[in-house]
mmCIF file of C-alpha atoms and ligand atoms in Angstrom:
data_model
loop_
_atom_site.group_PDB
_atom_site.id
_atom_site.type_symbol
_atom_site.label_atom_id
_atom_site.label_comp_id
_atom_site.label_asym_id
_atom_site.label_seq_id
_atom_site.Cartn_x
_atom_site.Cartn_y
_atom_site.Cartn_z
ATOM 1 C CA UNK A 1 0.000 0.000 0.000
ATOM 2 C CA UNK A 2 1.217 3.470 -0.695
ATOM 3 C CA UNK A 3 1.553 5.914 2.137
ATOM 4 C CA UNK A 4 1.815 9.202 0.329
ATOM 5 C CA UNK A 5 1.110 11.381 3.323
ATOM 6 C CA UNK A 6 3.944 10.105 5.406
ATOM 7 C CA UNK A 7 6.203 10.250 2.369
ATOM 8 C CA UNK A 8 5.184 13.859 1.994
ATOM 9 C CA UNK A 9 5.918 14.674 5.557
ATOM 10 C CA UNK A 10 9.293 12.998 5.399
ATOM 11 C CA UNK A 11 10.142 14.932 2.278
ATOM 12 C CA UNK A 12 8.967 18.169 3.801
ATOM 13 C CA UNK A 13 11.111 17.785 6.858
ATOM 14 C CA UNK A 14 14.023 16.842 4.637
ATOM 15 C CA UNK A 15 13.439 19.580 2.095
ATOM 16 C CA UNK A 16 13.013 22.299 4.660
ATOM 17 C CA UNK A 17 10.574 25.104 4.088
ATOM 18 C CA UNK A 18 12.400 27.582 6.226
ATOM 19 C CA UNK A 19 11.222 31.104 5.606
ATOM 20 C CA UNK A 20 13.782 33.662 4.572
ATOM 21 C CA UNK A 21 12.708 36.968 6.015
ATOM 22 C CA UNK A 22 15.875 38.988 5.497
ATOM 23 C CA UNK A 23 18.037 39.411 2.427
ATOM 24 C CA UNK A 24 21.051 37.170 1.922
ATOM 25 C CA UNK A 25 23.656 38.973 -0.125
ATOM 26 C CA UNK A 26 27.288 39.390 -1.124
ATOM 27 C CA UNK A 27 29.582 39.762 1.896
ATOM 28 C CA UNK A 28 27.334 37.698 4.195
ATOM 29 C CA UNK A 29 28.740 34.802 6.201
ATOM 30 C CA UNK A 30 26.129 32.506 7.718
ATOM 31 C CA UNK A 31 24.482 29.081 7.741
ATOM 32 C CA UNK A 32 21.807 30.533 5.461
ATOM 33 C CA UNK A 33 24.483 31.273 2.870
ATOM 34 C CA UNK A 34 25.687 27.666 3.131
ATOM 35 C CA UNK A 35 22.084 26.531 2.620
ATOM 36 C CA UNK A 36 21.733 28.663 -0.506
ATOM 37 C CA UNK A 37 25.040 27.317 -1.848
ATOM 38 C CA UNK A 38 24.002 23.714 -1.190
ATOM 39 C CA UNK A 39 20.768 24.216 -3.088
ATOM 40 C CA UNK A 40 22.549 25.874 -6.006
ATOM 41 C CA UNK A 41 25.127 23.072 -6.120
ATOM 42 C CA UNK A 42 22.373 20.465 -6.188
ATOM 43 C CA UNK A 43 21.077 22.317 -9.252
ATOM 44 C CA UNK A 44 24.515 21.808 -10.870
ATOM 45 C CA UNK A 45 25.853 25.298 -10.282
ATOM 46 C CA UNK A 46 29.586 25.509 -9.608
ATOM 47 C CA UNK A 47 30.553 27.726 -6.693
ATOM 48 C CA UNK A 48 34.183 28.454 -5.719
ATOM 49 C CA UNK A 49 33.445 30.508 -2.591
ATOM 50 C CA UNK A 50 34.223 29.051 0.832
ATOM 51 C CA UNK A 51 31.077 27.350 2.137
ATOM 52 C CA UNK A 52 29.041 29.851 4.135
ATOM 53 C CA UNK A 53 30.729 32.858 2.515
ATOM 54 C CA UNK A 54 28.669 34.765 -0.028
ATOM 55 C CA UNK A 55 31.324 35.842 -2.535
ATOM 56 C CA UNK A 56 31.331 36.793 -6.224
ATOM 57 C CA UNK A 57 31.005 33.187 -7.342
ATOM 58 C CA UNK A 58 27.853 32.670 -5.248
ATOM 59 C CA UNK A 59 26.468 35.954 -6.490
ATOM 60 C CA UNK A 60 26.987 35.047 -10.121
ATOM 61 C CA UNK A 61 25.316 31.650 -9.542
ATOM 62 C CA UNK A 62 22.342 33.397 -7.915
ATOM 63 C CA UNK A 63 22.094 35.787 -10.860
ATOM 64 C CA UNK A 64 22.178 32.979 -13.415
ATOM 65 C CA UNK A 65 19.571 31.071 -11.410
ATOM 66 C CA UNK A 66 17.320 34.153 -11.295
ATOM 67 C CA UNK A 67 17.756 34.668 -15.024
ATOM 68 C CA UNK A 68 16.798 31.067 -15.803
ATOM 69 C CA UNK A 69 13.727 31.266 -13.593
ATOM 70 C CA UNK A 70 12.581 34.522 -15.167
ATOM 71 C CA UNK A 71 12.529 36.392 -11.883
ATOM 72 C CA UNK A 72 14.128 39.698 -10.930
ATOM 73 C CA UNK A 73 17.910 39.425 -11.448
ATOM 74 C CA UNK A 74 19.762 41.158 -8.606
ATOM 75 C CA UNK A 75 22.115 38.504 -7.196
ATOM 76 C CA UNK A 76 20.422 38.801 -3.799
ATOM 77 C CA UNK A 77 18.451 35.999 -2.114
ATOM 78 C CA UNK A 78 15.205 37.453 -0.734
ATOM 79 C CA UNK A 79 11.939 35.622 -0.014
ATOM 80 C CA UNK A 80 11.005 35.199 -3.684
ATOM 81 C CA UNK A 81 14.377 33.853 -4.845
ATOM 82 C CA UNK A 82 14.470 31.590 -1.808
ATOM 83 C CA UNK A 83 11.058 30.096 -2.584
ATOM 84 C CA UNK A 84 12.199 29.559 -6.180
ATOM 85 C CA UNK A 85 15.313 27.752 -4.900
ATOM 86 C CA UNK A 86 13.108 25.506 -2.788
ATOM 87 C CA UNK A 87 10.719 24.868 -5.696
ATOM 88 C CA UNK A 88 13.578 24.126 -8.072
ATOM 89 C CA UNK A 89 14.969 21.417 -5.813
ATOM 90 C CA UNK A 90 11.865 19.174 -5.944
ATOM 91 C CA UNK A 91 12.071 16.209 -8.342
ATOM 92 C CA UNK A 92 8.976 14.268 -9.380
ATOM 93 C CA UNK A 93 8.624 11.292 -7.025
ATOM 94 C CA UNK A 94 10.353 13.039 -4.084
ATOM 95 C CA UNK A 95 7.053 13.590 -2.269
ATOM 96 C CA UNK A 96 3.348 12.905 -2.571
ATOM 97 C CA UNK A 97 1.492 15.652 -4.433
ATOM 98 C CA UNK A 98 -2.093 16.515 -3.638
ATOM 99 C CA UNK A 99 -4.498 19.432 -3.338
ATOM 100 C CA UNK A 100 -4.120 21.402 -0.142
ATOM 101 C CA UNK A 101 -4.017 24.968 1.150
ATOM 102 C CA UNK A 102 -1.658 26.660 0.614
ATOM 103 C CA UNK A 103 -1.170 24.824 -2.660
ATOM 104 C CA UNK A 104 1.948 22.742 -3.210
ATOM 105 C CA UNK A 105 4.492 24.298 -5.527
ATOM 106 C CA UNK A 106 7.622 23.031 -7.162
ATOM 107 C CA UNK A 107 9.341 21.763 -10.253
ATOM 108 C CA UNK A 108 7.958 18.296 -9.498
ATOM 109 C CA UNK A 109 4.448 19.731 -9.919
ATOM 110 C CA UNK A 110 5.552 21.386 -13.159
ATOM 111 C CA UNK A 111 6.909 18.099 -14.551
ATOM 112 C CA UNK A 112 3.745 16.268 -13.472
ATOM 113 C CA UNK A 113 1.534 18.819 -15.212
ATOM 114 C CA UNK A 114 3.590 18.498 -18.386
ATOM 115 C CA UNK A 115 3.349 14.704 -18.376
ATOM 116 C CA UNK A 116 -0.398 14.680 -17.642
ATOM 117 C CA UNK A 117 -1.128 17.291 -20.303
ATOM 118 C CA UNK A 118 0.914 15.383 -22.851
ATOM 119 C CA UNK A 119 -1.184 12.305 -22.079
ATOM 120 C CA UNK A 120 -4.360 14.261 -22.728
ATOM 121 C CA UNK A 121 -5.438 14.778 -19.114
ATOM 122 C CA UNK A 122 -6.123 18.443 -18.626
ATOM 123 C CA UNK A 123 -3.845 19.430 -15.745
ATOM 124 C CA UNK A 124 -4.276 23.131 -16.468
ATOM 125 C CA UNK A 125 -1.564 25.606 -17.215
ATOM 126 C CA UNK A 126 1.935 24.343 -16.531
ATOM 127 C CA UNK A 127 2.733 26.697 -13.681
ATOM 128 C CA UNK A 128 4.196 24.398 -11.013
ATOM 129 C CA UNK A 129 1.228 24.953 -8.676
ATOM 130 C CA UNK A 130 -0.885 21.921 -7.705
ATOM 131 C CA UNK A 131 -4.395 23.380 -8.033
ATOM 132 C CA UNK A 132 -7.833 21.965 -8.776
ATOM 133 C CA UNK A 133 -7.193 21.299 -12.481
ATOM 134 C CA UNK A 134 -4.129 19.240 -11.648
ATOM 135 C CA UNK A 135 -5.970 17.341 -8.901
ATOM 136 C CA UNK A 136 -8.797 16.523 -11.331
ATOM 137 C CA UNK A 137 -6.278 15.380 -13.932
ATOM 138 C CA UNK A 138 -4.535 13.141 -11.363
ATOM 139 C CA UNK A 139 -7.876 11.491 -10.542
ATOM 140 C CA UNK A 140 -8.674 10.991 -14.230
ATOM 141 C CA UNK A 141 -5.213 9.522 -14.737
ATOM 142 C CA UNK A 142 -5.629 7.190 -11.744
ATOM 143 C CA UNK A 143 -9.010 6.025 -12.998
ATOM 144 C CA UNK A 144 -7.714 5.232 -16.462
ATOM 145 C CA UNK A 145 -4.567 3.470 -15.262
ATOM 146 C CA UNK A 146 -6.153 1.455 -12.457
ATOM 147 C CA UNK A 147 -4.588 3.271 -9.526
ATOM 148 C CA UNK A 148 -6.712 3.872 -6.402
ATOM 149 C CA UNK A 149 -8.519 7.094 -7.204
ATOM 150 C CA UNK A 150 -7.520 9.305 -4.268
ATOM 151 C CA UNK A 151 -6.237 12.363 -6.097
ATOM 152 C CA UNK A 152 -2.847 11.972 -4.433
ATOM 153 C CA UNK A 153 0.079 11.609 -6.757
ATOM 154 C CA UNK A 154 2.163 9.219 -4.655
ATOM 155 C CA UNK A 155 4.529 6.306 -5.305
ATOM 156 C CA UNK A 156 1.961 4.040 -7.048
ATOM 157 C CA UNK A 157 0.815 6.774 -9.401
ATOM 158 C CA UNK A 158 4.438 7.671 -10.016
ATOM 159 C CA UNK A 159 5.252 4.075 -10.939
ATOM 160 C CA UNK A 160 2.265 3.986 -13.296
ATOM 161 C CA UNK A 161 3.386 7.187 -14.944
ATOM 162 C CA UNK A 162 6.987 5.997 -15.285
ATOM 163 C CA UNK A 163 5.816 3.007 -17.298
ATOM 164 C CA UNK A 164 4.104 5.204 -19.838
ATOM 165 C CA UNK A 165 5.311 6.709 -23.031
ATOM 166 C CA UNK A 166 4.495 10.372 -23.194
ATOM 167 C CA UNK A 167 4.335 11.316 -26.822
ATOM 168 C CA UNK A 168 0.961 12.791 -27.571
ATOM 169 C CA UNK A 169 1.350 16.100 -29.363
ATOM 170 C CA UNK A 170 -0.738 19.167 -28.577
ATOM 171 C CA UNK A 171 -1.257 19.368 -24.854
ATOM 172 C CA UNK A 172 -4.679 19.794 -23.324
ATOM 173 C CA UNK A 173 -3.730 23.037 -21.582
ATOM 174 C CA UNK A 174 -2.642 24.565 -24.860
ATOM 175 C CA UNK A 175 -5.813 23.431 -26.597
ATOM 176 C CA UNK A 176 -7.885 24.871 -23.810
ATOM 177 C CA UNK A 177 -6.094 28.197 -23.978
ATOM 178 C CA UNK A 178 -6.777 28.282 -27.723
ATOM 179 C CA UNK A 179 -10.441 27.403 -27.198
ATOM 180 C CA UNK A 180 -10.738 30.022 -24.550
ATOM 181 C CA UNK A 181 -9.431 32.784 -26.762
ATOM 182 C CA UNK A 182 -10.557 31.605 -30.201
ATOM 183 C CA UNK A 183 -13.348 33.768 -31.471
ATOM 184 C CA UNK A 184 -13.885 35.382 -28.114
ATOM 185 C CA UNK A 185 -15.046 38.952 -28.349
ATOM 186 C CA UNK A 186 -14.336 42.014 -26.320
ATOM 187 C CA UNK A 187 -18.059 42.705 -25.992
ATOM 188 C CA UNK A 188 -19.219 40.962 -22.810
ATOM 189 C CA UNK A 189 -15.717 39.798 -21.942
ATOM 190 C CA UNK A 190 -14.664 40.262 -18.314
ATOM 191 C CA UNK A 191 -11.414 42.223 -18.358
ATOM 192 C CA UNK A 192 -9.610 42.814 -15.061
ATOM 193 C CA UNK A 193 -7.488 45.927 -14.862
ATOM 194 C CA UNK A 194 -4.910 45.877 -12.121
ATOM 195 C CA UNK A 195 -3.564 49.290 -11.112
ATOM 196 C CA UNK A 196 -0.139 48.626 -9.538
ATOM 197 C CA UNK A 197 0.554 49.359 -5.852
ATOM 198 C CA UNK A 198 -2.076 51.379 -3.935
ATOM 199 C CA UNK A 199 -2.989 52.044 -0.319
ATOM 200 C CA UNK A 200 0.180 52.652 1.696
ATOM 201 C CA UNK A 201 2.288 51.341 -1.164
ATOM 202 C CA UNK A 202 3.003 54.301 -3.447
ATOM 203 C CA UNK A 203 5.372 52.391 -5.720
ATOM 204 C CA UNK A 204 8.337 54.163 -7.269
ATOM 205 C CA UNK A 205 8.504 57.927 -7.491
ATOM 206 C CA UNK A 206 10.095 60.433 -9.824
ATOM 207 C CA UNK A 207 12.496 63.242 -9.012
ATOM 208 C CA UNK A 208 9.571 65.682 -9.210
ATOM 209 C CA UNK A 209 7.583 63.678 -6.678
ATOM 210 C CA UNK A 210 5.176 61.976 -9.062
ATOM 211 C CA UNK A 211 4.202 58.569 -7.662
ATOM 212 C CA UNK A 212 3.590 55.331 -9.520
ATOM 213 C CA UNK A 213 0.400 54.340 -7.665
ATOM 214 C CA UNK A 214 -1.392 57.584 -8.615
ATOM 215 C CA UNK A 215 -0.470 57.375 -12.284
ATOM 216 C CA UNK A 216 -1.456 53.698 -12.496
ATOM 217 C CA UNK A 217 -4.823 54.450 -10.921
ATOM 218 C CA UNK A 218 -5.461 57.321 -13.324
ATOM 219 C CA UNK A 219 -4.469 55.414 -16.453
ATOM 220 C CA UNK A 220 -6.449 52.342 -15.321
ATOM 221 C CA UNK A 221 -9.629 54.441 -15.181
ATOM 222 C CA UNK A 222 -8.997 55.796 -18.668
ATOM 223 C CA UNK A 223 -8.490 52.310 -20.094
ATOM 224 C CA UNK A 224 -11.588 51.046 -18.300
ATOM 225 C CA UNK A 225 -13.891 53.656 -19.794
ATOM 226 C CA UNK A 226 -12.598 52.947 -23.314
ATOM 227 C CA UNK A 227 -13.140 49.197 -22.957
ATOM 228 C CA UNK A 228 -16.545 49.676 -21.333
ATOM 229 C CA UNK A 229 -17.633 51.717 -24.356
ATOM 230 C CA UNK A 230 -16.936 48.638 -26.464
ATOM 231 C CA UNK A 231 -19.131 46.498 -24.250
ATOM 232 C CA UNK A 232 -16.456 44.847 -22.101
ATOM 233 C CA UNK A 233 -17.281 44.116 -18.482
ATOM 234 C CA UNK A 234 -14.355 45.818 -16.796
ATOM 235 C CA UNK A 235 -13.410 45.062 -13.196
ATOM 236 C CA UNK A 236 -10.603 46.449 -11.073
ATOM 237 C CA UNK A 237 -8.369 44.174 -9.025
ATOM 238 C CA UNK A 238 -8.495 46.578 -6.092
ATOM 239 C CA UNK A 239 -10.133 49.680 -4.684
ATOM 240 C CA UNK A 240 -8.243 52.960 -4.600
ATOM 241 C CA UNK A 241 -7.389 52.640 -0.904
ATOM 242 C CA UNK A 242 -6.034 49.095 -1.157
ATOM 243 C CA UNK A 243 -2.638 47.697 -2.107
ATOM 244 C CA UNK A 244 -3.160 43.913 -2.115
ATOM 245 C CA UNK A 245 -0.345 41.378 -2.602
ATOM 246 C CA UNK A 246 0.169 40.047 -6.150
ATOM 247 C CA UNK A 247 -1.288 36.638 -5.204
ATOM 248 C CA UNK A 248 -4.452 38.260 -3.890
ATOM 249 C CA UNK A 249 -4.848 40.254 -7.107
ATOM 250 C CA UNK A 250 -4.451 37.068 -9.160
ATOM 251 C CA UNK A 251 -6.925 35.276 -6.921
ATOM 252 C CA UNK A 252 -9.536 37.984 -7.428
ATOM 253 C CA UNK A 253 -9.171 37.797 -11.208
ATOM 254 C CA UNK A 254 -9.424 33.994 -11.111
ATOM 255 C CA UNK A 255 -12.564 34.209 -8.976
ATOM 256 C CA UNK A 256 -14.141 36.544 -11.530
ATOM 257 C CA UNK A 257 -13.205 34.031 -14.241
ATOM 258 C CA UNK A 258 -11.838 36.950 -16.236
ATOM 259 C CA UNK A 259 -10.811 36.490 -19.855
ATOM 260 C CA UNK A 260 -7.972 38.972 -19.667
ATOM 261 C CA UNK A 261 -5.802 40.530 -16.987
ATOM 262 C CA UNK A 262 -3.929 43.767 -17.563
ATOM 263 C CA UNK A 263 -1.655 45.080 -14.827
ATOM 264 C CA UNK A 264 -0.251 48.596 -14.899
ATOM 265 C CA UNK A 265 3.070 49.719 -13.464
ATOM 266 C CA UNK A 266 5.802 52.194 -14.293
ATOM 267 C CA UNK A 267 9.387 51.143 -14.718
ATOM 268 C CA UNK A 268 12.227 52.591 -12.636
ATOM 269 C CA UNK A 269 16.004 52.522 -12.829
ATOM 270 C CA UNK A 270 19.073 53.880 -10.980
ATOM 271 C CA UNK A 271 20.117 55.538 -14.214
ATOM 272 C CA UNK A 272 17.744 58.441 -14.915
ATOM 273 C CA UNK A 273 18.512 58.068 -18.636
ATOM 274 C CA UNK A 274 16.675 54.747 -18.862
ATOM 275 C CA UNK A 275 13.352 55.209 -20.666
ATOM 276 C CA UNK A 276 10.842 53.425 -22.860
ATOM 277 C CA UNK A 277 7.875 51.030 -22.765
ATOM 278 C CA UNK A 278 7.863 47.315 -21.984
ATOM 279 C CA UNK A 279 5.370 44.505 -21.404
ATOM 280 C CA UNK A 280 5.663 41.177 -19.553
ATOM 281 C CA UNK A 281 3.728 37.926 -19.852
ATOM 282 C CA UNK A 282 3.974 34.496 -18.229
ATOM 283 C CA UNK A 283 6.795 32.528 -19.871
ATOM 284 C CA UNK A 284 4.682 29.632 -21.136
ATOM 285 C CA UNK A 285 1.500 31.513 -22.073
ATOM 286 C CA UNK A 286 1.216 31.926 -25.834
ATOM 287 C CA UNK A 287 -1.923 34.006 -25.490
ATOM 288 C CA UNK A 288 -0.209 36.228 -22.893
ATOM 289 C CA UNK A 289 2.695 36.761 -25.305
ATOM 290 C CA UNK A 290 0.277 37.699 -28.097
ATOM 291 C CA UNK A 291 -1.535 40.154 -25.834
ATOM 292 C CA UNK A 292 1.771 41.724 -24.741
ATOM 293 C CA UNK A 293 2.851 42.024 -28.369
ATOM 294 C CA UNK A 294 -0.397 43.814 -29.356
ATOM 295 C CA UNK A 295 -0.100 46.333 -26.509
ATOM 296 C CA UNK A 296 3.623 46.869 -27.013
ATOM 297 C CA UNK A 297 3.095 47.612 -30.719
ATOM 298 C CA UNK A 298 0.522 50.301 -29.922
ATOM 299 C CA UNK A 299 2.649 51.897 -27.181
ATOM 300 C CA UNK A 300 5.662 52.177 -29.483
ATOM 301 C CA UNK A 301 3.492 54.068 -31.971
ATOM 302 C CA UNK A 302 3.326 56.881 -29.381
ATOM 303 C CA UNK A 303 7.047 57.414 -29.920
ATOM 304 C CA UNK A 304 8.114 55.529 -26.794
ATOM 305 C CA UNK A 305 11.335 53.534 -27.006
ATOM 306 C CA UNK A 306 10.640 49.831 -27.647
ATOM 307 C CA UNK A 307 11.953 47.965 -24.579
ATOM 308 C CA UNK A 308 10.145 44.816 -25.837
ATOM 309 C CA UNK A 309 7.699 42.202 -24.614
ATOM 310 C CA UNK A 310 9.305 39.682 -22.223
ATOM 311 C CA UNK A 311 8.430 36.302 -20.695
ATOM 312 C CA UNK A 312 8.611 36.308 -16.899
ATOM 313 C CA UNK A 313 7.542 34.130 -13.958
ATOM 314 C CA UNK A 314 6.427 36.891 -11.605
ATOM 315 C CA UNK A 315 3.800 35.565 -9.143
ATOM 316 C CA UNK A 316 1.125 37.830 -10.630
ATOM 317 C CA UNK A 317 1.623 36.392 -14.126
ATOM 318 C CA UNK A 318 2.068 32.862 -12.934
ATOM 319 C CA UNK A 319 -0.972 32.686 -10.697
ATOM 320 C CA UNK A 320 -3.504 34.335 -13.003
ATOM 321 C CA UNK A 321 -5.307 31.638 -15.003
ATOM 322 C CA UNK A 322 -6.194 33.835 -17.981
ATOM 323 C CA UNK A 323 -3.862 35.544 -20.477
ATOM 324 C CA UNK A 324 -2.186 38.282 -18.430
ATOM 325 C CA UNK A 325 0.278 41.095 -18.990
ATOM 326 C CA UNK A 326 2.105 43.657 -16.932
ATOM 327 C CA UNK A 327 2.443 46.916 -18.866
ATOM 328 C CA UNK A 328 5.135 49.450 -18.000
ATOM 329 C CA UNK A 329 4.578 52.263 -20.485
ATOM 330 C CA UNK A 330 7.381 54.536 -19.221
ATOM 331 C CA UNK A 331 10.100 55.057 -16.600
ATOM 332 C CA UNK A 332 9.012 57.250 -13.722
ATOM 333 C CA UNK A 333 12.712 57.756 -12.902
ATOM 334 C CA UNK A 334 13.326 59.373 -16.289
ATOM 335 C CA UNK A 335 12.822 63.164 -15.983
ATOM 336 C CA UNK A 336 11.371 63.495 -19.506
ATOM 337 C CA UNK A 337 8.981 60.580 -19.022
ATOM 338 C CA UNK A 338 7.975 61.969 -15.634
ATOM 339 C CA UNK A 339 7.177 65.324 -17.181
ATOM 340 C CA UNK A 340 5.090 63.666 -19.886
ATOM 341 C CA UNK A 341 3.246 61.552 -17.313
ATOM 342 C CA UNK A 342 2.224 64.722 -15.485
ATOM 343 C CA UNK A 343 0.239 65.692 -18.566
ATOM 344 C CA UNK A 344 -3.310 64.235 -18.621
ATOM 345 C CA UNK A 345 -3.237 64.221 -22.415
ATOM 346 C CA UNK A 346 -0.234 61.940 -22.439
ATOM 347 C CA UNK A 347 -1.838 59.638 -19.876
ATOM 348 C CA UNK A 348 -4.896 59.555 -22.103
ATOM 349 C CA UNK A 349 -2.754 58.655 -25.096
ATOM 350 C CA UNK A 350 -1.124 55.825 -23.128
ATOM 351 C CA UNK A 351 -4.535 54.525 -22.043
ATOM 352 C CA UNK A 352 -5.748 54.750 -25.657
ATOM 353 C CA UNK A 353 -2.757 52.751 -26.893
ATOM 354 C CA UNK A 354 -3.271 50.017 -24.293
ATOM 355 C CA UNK A 355 -6.997 49.826 -25.057
ATOM 356 C CA UNK A 356 -6.271 49.593 -28.801
ATOM 357 C CA UNK A 357 -3.798 46.809 -28.111
ATOM 358 C CA UNK A 358 -6.491 44.899 -26.222
ATOM 359 C CA UNK A 359 -8.990 45.421 -29.058
ATOM 360 C CA UNK A 360 -6.413 44.173 -31.586
ATOM 361 C CA UNK A 361 -5.750 41.145 -29.441
ATOM 362 C CA UNK A 362 -9.417 40.194 -29.463
ATOM 363 C CA UNK A 363 -9.670 40.821 -33.201
ATOM 364 C CA UNK A 364 -6.683 38.629 -33.980
ATOM 365 C CA UNK A 365 -7.604 35.708 -31.687
HETATM 366 ZN ZN1 ZN B 401 5.418 48.900 -9.772
#
């Protein structure tokens, strides 16, 4: 008999889910540094620094790791990089996987989703989070392959999966994403607009004192009215006084079963010269990439420098179930951009470009 729960607990105590609450960075000397190095080494990174000493070699490994994971690249291990290190160290079969709160996350979940999707069981988007779609797919898999149908992906299910050839083209998640967007129209579509920051969180600010949260809120309203005129059912991810965490924003959009999620931020940089527009989508979302491309194209037409459309694994993009983008139309740290952002006409033009991008996305899907 399989005992997935105890296997899970054993793996959890072995894997350690210690919370990193402070930043681990170059120059540090601690057991935490040794822990980070051990995890990086197990991921085949070579580190020359003395164990426990965070030197240049550790920093460059952290940077490369961050780059590969599509997260912010700063060579510093904060809570997000730490959780990615923990997720990256799970291999399929290490622990039992099942639906629980908070949901289980890791590269083992990601591999499982890929295998199940390739077999035609719809495990949902391959995001490394064991949610309801994945649980349903595990049950369907168990039923078809004669494994006790308990929704827990434990040793018996793993053995069954290992014996299978995974070669079916066109994964279910991809097909579903296509179905979801094919022929869908902006009229009646639920579009969630997510104004960045808010509440006590003002975001970045410019040298003139302009703050990101205010601009995002203003532009969000302008986009909303344009989309509403075309019949879209526009919802905001937050009220003006709130500044919810990214996961909460994603959760709200998922609860609304939105067809599209558009998050607004402004870029910032130490160098005031940095300027231009960029968009970000979840790395493995084709529809998200298409949406980002449509918006980016329209923003560049305003004369903004093209800083491109990029794939990223930010929690907001990863946890939203629908095609999602983060739009950063300008740098608030650039004095020229800041001056332009102070002008309501420019903000209106930015909102118009984003709305046109969304319309084009619906027309082309
Ligand atoms: Zn921001």
